[in-house]
Amino acid sequence: MIFANRDWPDAWNGNYQGQRNVAVCRAMGCDGAVQINLVEACAWRSIIVEMQPEHTDDTDAENLKNDCGKLDAAGRITAERKREALLARLRK
């Protein structure tokens, strides 16, 4: 299983793999460890692509497309707002 308790603090500390793991868990639930939240999955995917260009690869772009593509227009707007809120917290 991908999810581990350290992934959340790692994600908040800007760790690439921690952010990827959180995004996966928000998209897939990680065997029931967390509640699926596609808006947050999309927001985290967007953050990864923006903040981690030295680490990202084609799978990150594909994951962004897939996770955000599952949202309707209102969901994408909500994901953008969530992204901004997450970025503000990450940049503190």
CSV table of N, CA, C and O in Angstrom, one decimal:
chain,number,residue,atom,x,y,z
A,1,MET,N,0.8,-1.2,0.0
A,1,MET,CA,0.0,0.0,0.0
A,1,MET,C,0.9,1.2,0.0
A,1,MET,O,1.9,1.3,0.7
A,2,ILE,N,0.5,2.2,-0.8
A,2,ILE,CA,1.3,3.4,-0.9
A,2,ILE,C,1.2,4.3,0.3
A,2,ILE,O,2.2,4.9,0.8
A,3,PHE,N,0.0,4.4,0.9
A,3,PHE,CA,-0.2,5.4,2.0
A,3,PHE,C,0.6,5.0,3.2
A,3,PHE,O,0.6,3.8,3.6
A,4,ALA,N,1.2,6.0,3.8
A,4,ALA,CA,1.9,5.8,5.1
A,4,ALA,C,1.7,7.1,5.9
A,4,ALA,O,1.5,8.2,5.3
A,5,ASN,N,1.7,7.0,7.2
A,5,ASN,CA,1.5,8.2,8.0
A,5,ASN,C,2.5,9.3,7.7
A,5,ASN,O,2.2,10.5,7.8
A,6,ARG,N,3.7,9.0,7.3
A,6,ARG,CA,4.7,10.0,7.0
A,6,ARG,C,4.4,10.8,5.7
A,6,ARG,O,4.9,11.8,5.4
A,7,ASP,N,3.5,10.2,4.8
A,7,ASP,CA,3.3,10.9,3.5
A,7,ASP,C,2.6,12.3,3.7
A,7,ASP,O,3.0,13.2,3.0
A,8,TRP,N,1.7,12.4,4.6
A,8,TRP,CA,1.1,13.7,4.8
A,8,TRP,C,2.1,14.8,5.3
A,8,TRP,O,2.2,15.8,4.6
A,9,PRO,N,2.9,14.5,6.3
A,9,PRO,CA,3.9,15.5,6.7
A,9,PRO,C,4.9,15.8,5.6
A,9,PRO,O,5.3,16.9,5.3
A,10,ASP,N,5.3,14.7,4.9
A,10,ASP,CA,6.2,14.9,3.8
A,10,ASP,C,5.6,15.7,2.7
A,10,ASP,O,6.3,16.6,2.1
A,11,ALA,N,4.4,15.5,2.4
A,11,ALA,CA,3.7,16.3,1.4
A,11,ALA,C,3.7,17.8,1.8
A,11,ALA,O,4.0,18.7,1.0
A,12,TRP,N,3.3,18.1,3.0
A,12,TRP,CA,3.3,19.5,3.5
A,12,TRP,C,4.7,20.1,3.5
A,12,TRP,O,4.8,21.3,3.5
A,13,ASN,N,5.7,19.3,3.7
A,13,ASN,CA,7.1,19.8,3.6
A,13,ASN,C,7.7,19.9,2.2
A,13,ASN,O,8.9,20.2,2.1
A,14,GLY,N,6.8,19.7,1.2
A,14,GLY,CA,7.3,19.8,-0.2
A,14,GLY,C,8.0,18.6,-0.8
A,14,GLY,O,8.5,18.7,-1.9
A,15,ASN,N,7.9,17.5,-0.1
A,15,ASN,CA,8.5,16.3,-0.6
A,15,ASN,C,7.7,15.7,-1.8
A,15,ASN,O,6.5,15.5,-1.7
A,16,TYR,N,8.4,15.6,-2.9
A,16,TYR,CA,7.8,15.1,-4.2
A,16,TYR,C,7.0,13.8,-4.0
A,16,TYR,O,5.8,13.7,-4.3
A,17,GLN,N,7.7,12.8,-3.5
A,17,GLN,CA,7.0,11.5,-3.4
A,17,GLN,C,5.9,11.5,-2.4
A,17,GLN,O,4.9,10.9,-2.6
A,18,GLY,N,6.1,12.3,-1.3
A,18,GLY,CA,5.0,12.4,-0.3
A,18,GLY,C,3.7,13.1,-1.0
A,18,GLY,O,2.6,12.6,-0.8
A,19,GLN,N,4.0,14.1,-1.8
A,19,GLN,CA,2.9,14.7,-2.5
A,19,GLN,C,2.2,13.8,-3.5
A,19,GLN,O,1.0,13.7,-3.6
A,20,ARG,N,3.0,13.0,-4.2
A,20,ARG,CA,2.4,12.0,-5.1
A,20,ARG,C,1.6,11.0,-4.4
A,20,ARG,O,0.5,10.6,-4.8
A,21,ASN,N,2.1,10.5,-3.3
A,21,ASN,CA,1.4,9.5,-2.5
A,21,ASN,C,0.1,10.1,-2.0
A,21,ASN,O,-1.0,9.4,-2.0
A,22,VAL,N,0.1,11.3,-1.5
A,22,VAL,CA,-1.2,11.9,-1.0
A,22,VAL,C,-2.2,12.0,-2.2
A,22,VAL,O,-3.3,11.7,-2.0
A,23,ALA,N,-1.7,12.5,-3.3
A,23,ALA,CA,-2.6,12.6,-4.5
A,23,ALA,C,-3.2,11.2,-4.9
A,23,ALA,O,-4.4,11.1,-5.2
A,24,VAL,N,-2.4,10.2,-4.9
A,24,VAL,CA,-2.9,8.9,-5.2
A,24,VAL,C,-4.0,8.5,-4.2
A,24,VAL,O,-5.0,8.0,-4.5
A,25,CYS,N,-3.7,8.7,-2.9
A,25,CYS,CA,-4.7,8.3,-1.9
A,25,CYS,C,-5.9,9.1,-2.0
A,25,CYS,O,-7.0,8.5,-1.8
A,26,ARG,N,-5.9,10.4,-2.3
A,26,ARG,CA,-7.1,11.2,-2.4
A,26,ARG,C,-7.9,10.7,-3.7
A,26,ARG,O,-9.1,10.8,-3.7
A,27,ALA,N,-7.2,10.2,-4.7
A,27,ALA,CA,-7.9,9.7,-5.9
A,27,ALA,C,-8.4,8.3,-5.7
A,27,ALA,O,-9.5,8.0,-6.3
A,28,MET,N,-7.7,7.4,-5.0
A,28,MET,CA,-8.1,6.0,-4.9
A,28,MET,C,-8.5,5.5,-3.5
A,28,MET,O,-9.0,4.4,-3.4
A,29,GLY,N,-8.3,6.3,-2.5
A,29,GLY,CA,-8.7,5.9,-1.2
A,29,GLY,C,-7.6,5.0,-0.4
A,29,GLY,O,-7.8,4.8,0.8
A,30,CYS,N,-6.6,4.5,-1.1
A,30,CYS,CA,-5.6,3.7,-0.5
A,30,CYS,C,-6.2,2.7,0.5
A,30,CYS,O,-6.0,2.7,1.7
A,31,ASP,N,-7.0,1.8,-0.1
A,31,ASP,CA,-7.5,0.7,0.6
A,31,ASP,C,-8.3,1.1,1.8
A,31,ASP,O,-8.3,0.4,2.9
A,32,GLY,N,-9.1,2.2,1.7
A,32,GLY,CA,-9.9,2.7,2.7
A,32,GLY,C,-9.2,3.5,3.8
A,32,GLY,O,-9.8,3.9,4.8
A,33,ALA,N,-7.9,3.8,3.6
A,33,ALA,CA,-7.2,4.5,4.6
A,33,ALA,C,-7.6,6.0,4.7
A,33,ALA,O,-7.6,6.6,5.7
A,34,VAL,N,-8.1,6.5,3.5
A,34,VAL,CA,-8.6,7.9,3.5
A,34,VAL,C,-9.8,7.9,2.6
A,34,VAL,O,-10.0,7.0,1.8
A,35,GLN,N,-10.6,9.0,2.8
A,35,GLN,CA,-11.8,9.1,1.9
A,35,GLN,C,-11.4,9.7,0.5
A,35,GLN,O,-10.5,10.6,0.5
A,36,ILE,N,-11.9,9.1,-0.5
A,36,ILE,CA,-11.6,9.6,-1.8
A,36,ILE,C,-12.1,11.0,-2.0
A,36,ILE,O,-13.3,11.3,-1.5
A,37,ASN,N,-11.3,11.9,-2.5
A,37,ASN,CA,-11.7,13.3,-2.8
A,37,ASN,C,-11.0,13.7,-4.1
A,37,ASN,O,-9.8,14.0,-4.1
A,38,LEU,N,-11.7,13.6,-5.2
A,38,LEU,CA,-11.2,13.9,-6.5
A,38,LEU,C,-10.7,15.3,-6.7
A,38,LEU,O,-9.8,15.6,-7.4
A,39,VAL,N,-11.4,16.2,-6.0
A,39,VAL,CA,-11.0,17.7,-6.0
A,39,VAL,C,-9.6,17.8,-5.4
A,39,VAL,O,-8.8,18.5,-6.0
A,40,GLU,N,-9.4,17.2,-4.3
A,40,GLU,CA,-8.1,17.3,-3.7
A,40,GLU,C,-7.0,16.6,-4.5
A,40,GLU,O,-5.9,17.0,-4.6
A,41,ALA,N,-7.4,15.4,-5.0
A,41,ALA,CA,-6.4,14.7,-5.9
A,41,ALA,C,-6.0,15.6,-7.0
A,41,ALA,O,-4.8,15.7,-7.3
A,42,CYS,N,-6.9,16.3,-7.7
A,42,CYS,CA,-6.6,17.2,-8.8
A,42,CYS,C,-5.8,18.3,-8.3
A,42,CYS,O,-4.8,18.7,-9.0
A,43,ALA,N,-6.1,18.9,-7.2
A,43,ALA,CA,-5.3,20.0,-6.7
A,43,ALA,C,-3.9,19.6,-6.4
A,43,ALA,O,-3.0,20.3,-6.8
A,44,TRP,N,-3.7,18.5,-5.7
A,44,TRP,CA,-2.4,18.0,-5.4
A,44,TRP,C,-1.6,17.7,-6.7
A,44,TRP,O,-0.4,18.0,-6.8
A,45,ARG,N,-2.2,17.1,-7.7
A,45,ARG,CA,-1.6,16.8,-9.0
A,45,ARG,C,-1.1,18.1,-9.6
A,45,ARG,O,0.0,18.2,-10.2
A,46,SER,N,-1.9,19.1,-9.6
A,46,SER,CA,-1.5,20.4,-10.1
A,46,SER,C,-0.3,21.0,-9.4
A,46,SER,O,0.6,21.6,-10.0
A,47,ILE,N,-0.3,20.9,-8.1
A,47,ILE,CA,0.8,21.4,-7.3
A,47,ILE,C,2.1,20.7,-7.6
A,47,ILE,O,3.1,21.3,-7.8
A,48,ILE,N,2.0,19.4,-7.8
A,48,ILE,CA,3.2,18.6,-8.1
A,48,ILE,C,3.8,19.1,-9.4
A,48,ILE,O,5.0,19.3,-9.5
A,49,VAL,N,3.0,19.2,-10.4
A,49,VAL,CA,3.5,19.6,-11.7
A,49,VAL,C,4.1,21.0,-11.7
A,49,VAL,O,5.1,21.3,-12.3
A,50,GLU,N,3.4,21.9,-10.9
A,50,GLU,CA,3.9,23.3,-10.8
A,50,GLU,C,5.2,23.4,-9.9
A,50,GLU,O,6.1,24.1,-10.3
A,51,MET,N,5.2,22.8,-8.8
A,51,MET,CA,6.2,23.0,-7.8
A,51,MET,C,7.4,22.0,-7.9
A,51,MET,O,8.5,22.3,-7.3
A,52,GLN,N,7.3,21.0,-8.6
A,52,GLN,CA,8.3,19.9,-8.7
A,52,GLN,C,8.8,19.6,-10.1
A,52,GLN,O,9.0,18.5,-10.5
A,53,PRO,N,9.1,20.7,-10.9
A,53,PRO,CA,9.4,20.4,-12.3
A,53,PRO,C,10.7,19.6,-12.5
A,53,PRO,O,10.8,18.8,-13.5
A,54,GLU,N,11.6,19.6,-11.5
A,54,GLU,CA,12.8,18.9,-11.6
A,54,GLU,C,12.6,17.4,-11.4
A,54,GLU,O,13.5,16.6,-11.7
A,55,HIS,N,11.5,17.0,-10.8
A,55,HIS,CA,11.2,15.6,-10.4
A,55,HIS,C,10.1,15.0,-11.3
A,55,HIS,O,10.1,13.8,-11.5
A,56,THR,N,9.2,15.8,-11.9
A,56,THR,CA,8.1,15.3,-12.6
A,56,THR,C,8.5,14.6,-13.9
A,56,THR,O,9.5,14.9,-14.5
A,57,ASP,N,7.6,13.7,-14.3
A,57,ASP,CA,7.8,13.0,-15.6
A,57,ASP,C,6.5,12.9,-16.3
A,57,ASP,O,5.5,13.5,-15.8
A,58,ASP,N,6.4,12.1,-17.3
A,58,ASP,CA,5.2,12.0,-18.1
A,58,ASP,C,4.1,11.4,-17.3
A,58,ASP,O,2.9,11.8,-17.6
A,59,THR,N,4.4,10.6,-16.3
A,59,THR,CA,3.3,10.0,-15.5
A,59,THR,C,2.6,11.1,-14.7
A,59,THR,O,1.4,11.0,-14.4
A,60,ASP,N,3.3,12.1,-14.3
A,60,ASP,CA,2.7,13.2,-13.5
A,60,ASP,C,1.7,14.0,-14.3
A,60,ASP,O,0.6,14.3,-13.9
A,61,ALA,N,2.1,14.3,-15.6
A,61,ALA,CA,1.2,15.0,-16.5
A,61,ALA,C,0.0,14.2,-16.8
A,61,ALA,O,-1.1,14.7,-16.8
A,62,GLU,N,0.2,12.9,-17.0
A,62,GLU,CA,-0.9,12.0,-17.2
A,62,GLU,C,-1.8,11.9,-16.0
A,62,GLU,O,-3.1,11.8,-16.2
A,63,ASN,N,-1.3,11.8,-14.8
A,63,ASN,CA,-2.1,11.7,-13.6
A,63,ASN,C,-2.9,13.0,-13.4
A,63,ASN,O,-4.0,12.9,-13.0
A,64,LEU,N,-2.3,14.1,-13.7
A,64,LEU,CA,-3.0,15.4,-13.7
A,64,LEU,C,-4.2,15.4,-14.6
A,64,LEU,O,-5.3,15.7,-14.2
A,65,LYS,N,-3.9,15.0,-15.8
A,65,LYS,CA,-5.0,14.9,-16.8
A,65,LYS,C,-6.1,13.9,-16.4
A,65,LYS,O,-7.3,14.3,-16.5
A,66,ASN,N,-5.7,12.8,-15.9
A,66,ASN,CA,-6.7,11.8,-15.5
A,66,ASN,C,-7.5,12.2,-14.3
A,66,ASN,O,-8.8,12.2,-14.3
A,67,ASP,N,-6.9,12.7,-13.3
A,67,ASP,CA,-7.6,13.0,-12.0
A,67,ASP,C,-8.4,14.3,-12.2
A,67,ASP,O,-9.6,14.3,-11.8
A,68,CYS,N,-7.9,15.3,-12.9
A,68,CYS,CA,-8.7,16.5,-13.1
A,68,CYS,C,-9.8,16.3,-14.2
A,68,CYS,O,-10.9,16.9,-14.1
A,69,GLY,N,-9.5,15.3,-15.1
A,69,GLY,CA,-10.5,15.0,-16.1
A,69,GLY,C,-11.7,14.3,-15.6
A,69,GLY,O,-12.8,14.3,-16.3
A,70,LYS,N,-11.7,13.8,-14.4
A,70,LYS,CA,-12.9,13.2,-13.8
A,70,LYS,C,-13.8,14.2,-13.2
A,70,LYS,O,-15.0,13.8,-12.9
A,71,LEU,N,-13.4,15.4,-13.2
A,71,LEU,CA,-14.2,16.5,-12.6
A,71,LEU,C,-15.0,17.2,-13.6
A,71,LEU,O,-14.6,17.4,-14.8
A,72,ASP,N,-16.2,17.7,-13.3
A,72,ASP,CA,-17.0,18.5,-14.2
A,72,ASP,C,-16.4,19.9,-14.0
A,72,ASP,O,-15.5,20.2,-13.3
A,73,ALA,N,-17.0,20.9,-14.7
A,73,ALA,CA,-16.5,22.3,-14.7
A,73,ALA,C,-16.5,22.9,-13.3
A,73,ALA,O,-15.6,23.5,-12.9
A,74,ALA,N,-17.6,22.6,-12.6
A,74,ALA,CA,-17.7,23.2,-11.2
A,74,ALA,C,-16.6,22.5,-10.3
A,74,ALA,O,-16.0,23.2,-9.5
A,75,GLY,N,-16.4,21.2,-10.5
A,75,GLY,CA,-15.3,20.5,-9.8
A,75,GLY,C,-13.9,21.1,-10.1
A,75,GLY,O,-13.1,21.2,-9.2
A,76,ARG,N,-13.7,21.4,-11.3
A,76,ARG,CA,-12.4,21.9,-11.7
A,76,ARG,C,-12.2,23.3,-11.1
A,76,ARG,O,-11.1,23.7,-10.6
A,77,ILE,N,-13.2,24.1,-11.0
A,77,ILE,CA,-13.1,25.4,-10.4
A,77,ILE,C,-12.8,25.2,-8.9
A,77,ILE,O,-12.0,25.9,-8.3
A,78,THR,N,-13.5,24.3,-8.3
A,78,THR,CA,-13.3,24.0,-6.8
A,78,THR,C,-11.9,23.5,-6.6
A,78,THR,O,-11.2,23.9,-5.7
A,79,ALA,N,-11.4,22.7,-7.5
A,79,ALA,CA,-10.0,22.2,-7.4
A,79,ALA,C,-9.0,23.3,-7.5
A,79,ALA,O,-8.0,23.3,-6.8
A,80,GLU,N,-9.3,24.2,-8.4
A,80,GLU,CA,-8.4,25.4,-8.6
A,80,GLU,C,-8.3,26.2,-7.3
A,80,GLU,O,-7.2,26.6,-6.8
A,81,ARG,N,-9.5,26.4,-6.7
A,81,ARG,CA,-9.5,27.1,-5.4
A,81,ARG,C,-8.8,26.3,-4.3
A,81,ARG,O,-8.1,26.9,-3.5
A,82,LYS,N,-9.0,25.0,-4.3
A,82,LYS,CA,-8.3,24.2,-3.3
A,82,LYS,C,-6.8,24.2,-3.5
A,82,LYS,O,-6.0,24.3,-2.6
A,83,ARG,N,-6.4,24.2,-4.8
A,83,ARG,CA,-5.0,24.3,-5.1
A,83,ARG,C,-4.3,25.6,-4.6
A,83,ARG,O,-3.3,25.6,-4.0
A,84,GLU,N,-5.0,26.7,-4.7
A,84,GLU,CA,-4.5,28.0,-4.2
A,84,GLU,C,-4.4,27.9,-2.7
A,84,GLU,O,-3.4,28.5,-2.2
A,85,ALA,N,-5.4,27.4,-2.0
A,85,ALA,CA,-5.3,27.3,-0.6
A,85,ALA,C,-4.2,26.4,-0.1
A,85,ALA,O,-3.5,26.7,0.8
A,86,LEU,N,-4.0,25.3,-0.8
A,86,LEU,CA,-2.9,24.4,-0.5
A,86,LEU,C,-1.5,25.0,-0.7
A,86,LEU,O,-0.6,24.9,0.1
A,87,LEU,N,-1.4,25.7,-1.9
A,87,LEU,CA,-0.2,26.4,-2.2
A,87,LEU,C,0.2,27.5,-1.1
A,87,LEU,O,1.3,27.6,-0.7
A,88,ALA,N,-0.9,28.2,-0.7
A,88,ALA,CA,-0.6,29.2,0.4
A,88,ALA,C,-0.1,28.6,1.6
A,88,ALA,O,0.8,29.1,2.3
A,89,ARG,N,-0.6,27.4,2.0
A,89,ARG,CA,-0.1,26.7,3.2
A,89,ARG,C,1.3,26.2,2.9
A,89,ARG,O,2.1,26.2,3.8
A,90,LEU,N,1.6,25.6,1.8
A,90,LEU,CA,2.9,25.1,1.5
A,90,LEU,C,4.0,26.2,1.4
A,90,LEU,O,5.1,25.9,1.8
A,91,ARG,N,3.6,27.4,1.1
A,91,ARG,CA,4.6,28.4,0.9
A,91,ARG,C,4.9,29.2,2.2
A,91,ARG,O,5.7,30.1,2.2
A,92,LYS,N,4.2,28.8,3.3
A,92,LYS,CA,4.4,29.5,4.6
A,92,LYS,C,5.7,29.1,5.1
A,92,LYS,O,6.3,28.1,5.0
